[in-house]
Amino acid sequence: MMREAEDVFHKHLRKVGLKHTEQRDVILRTFVETRDHLSTDELFRLVKKKDAGIGFTTVYRTLKLLTECGLASEVAFHDGVARYEHQFYRRSHHHMVCTNCGSSVEFFSPEIEKVEKDIGKKHHYRTTRHSFQVFGICENCSKAEDNGR
Amino acid sequence: MMREAEDVFHKHLRKVGLKHTEQRDVILRTFVETRDHLSTDELFRLVKKKDAGIGFTTVYRTLKLLTECGLASEVAFHDGVARYEHQFYRRSHHHMVCTNCGSSVEFFSPEIEKVEKDIGKKHHYRTTRHSFQVFGICENCSKAEDNGR
DNA sequence: TTATCTGCAAAGCATTTGCAGCACA
DNA sequence: TGTGCTGCAAATGCTTTGCAGATAA
């Protein structure tokens, strides 16, 4: 998986005439090996542990590159920061976020894909993507609330 | 409709011990009579046409108040600005946004409500709301693209 | 009278960009 | 050898807050 991600990334770099650098590789590897929804800043902190010399700007710009070549995609948790997750070999999925503690679960829902298609057809839009998140309170937080009473 | 919106707003103000001012009324009226998805800044510009003395901050804070009492709700178009729409007497609905020209259409989809409920139950979340948007290219922009070739 | 409101200006914050020196090809 | 890269610092753009004078109750 890591190998293939690197392949995709390096091909993309060559294709658009950009260079292959040590920093970009470190950032890609850190991103792919993390199973989470990272903000630019969170990824930056992880990258710094491996190579303290890499700056925020480089992480920020590399994340854009990863998004361009389809390795990363933005997910909106509506908490004021952009988050990214890796899209390598992953089925289309969605997130449910706990508005109390910020934890999230992923789920798959073919119905949603169907709604996108149907609505596009109905209104003559050529749809490209959609965004769907569910918000609520997770089991743990619900319990904690009850105990607090 | 305007009358009822004012009622809800004034009751809310009294309830939380806030005052009824001319500015707040102008902002409410402007907001309710506009059928659109307004950013704070857009609403501010409309309000200024009626009363040039009203400042951005007041619009911003009043929009928060309207959201608190359920008259407004935030919609995410993912373009970096917060947008609001009025919720008075409106069925739950969603948006499809053209990523080229920014225009949008509204649609209703009971399936989405069902998915929220089902997923919440499955993962033991007490769901409170969800966010769903479809993105694509509208008919006009598609045509314009074709003509451009 | 007095607590709240208003509008200005300034602060916050995440994101983006300009630039001088560095590194890959 | 030269174009692109890096990281710093500063700019940007939207959102939020502090404050002194104004206003509703």
Short mmCIF file of C-alpha atoms in Angstrom, two decimals, chain B residues 3-16 18-21 24-25 28-29 69 71:
data_model
loop_
_atom_site.label_atom_id
_atom_site.label_comp_id
_atom_site.label_asym_id
_atom_site.label_seq_id
_atom_site.Cartn_x
_atom_site.Cartn_y
_atom_site.Cartn_z
CA ARG B 3 -45.13 38.61 11.90
CA GLU B 4 -44.53 35.18 13.37
CA ALA B 5 -40.79 35.46 12.92
CA GLU B 6 -40.84 38.73 14.84
CA ASP B 7 -42.89 37.07 17.56
CA VAL B 8 -40.44 34.22 17.94
CA PHE B 9 -37.52 36.63 17.99
CA HIS B 10 -39.04 39.02 20.52
CA LYS B 11 -40.03 36.18 22.82
CA HIS B 12 -36.53 34.81 22.64
CA LEU B 13 -35.07 38.21 23.49
CA ARG B 14 -37.30 38.57 26.52
CA LYS B 15 -36.59 35.03 27.62
CA VAL B 16 -32.83 35.50 27.72
CA LEU B 18 -31.96 40.93 25.99
CA LYS B 19 -33.36 44.10 24.60
CA HIS B 20 -35.55 44.86 21.65
CA THR B 21 -33.83 47.37 19.38
CA ARG B 24 -32.23 43.98 15.52
CA ASP B 25 -35.62 44.37 13.91
CA LEU B 28 -34.43 40.24 11.22
CA ARG B 29 -36.73 41.68 8.56
CA CYS B 69 -33.84 30.82 18.60
CA LEU B 71 -35.01 31.25 12.98
#
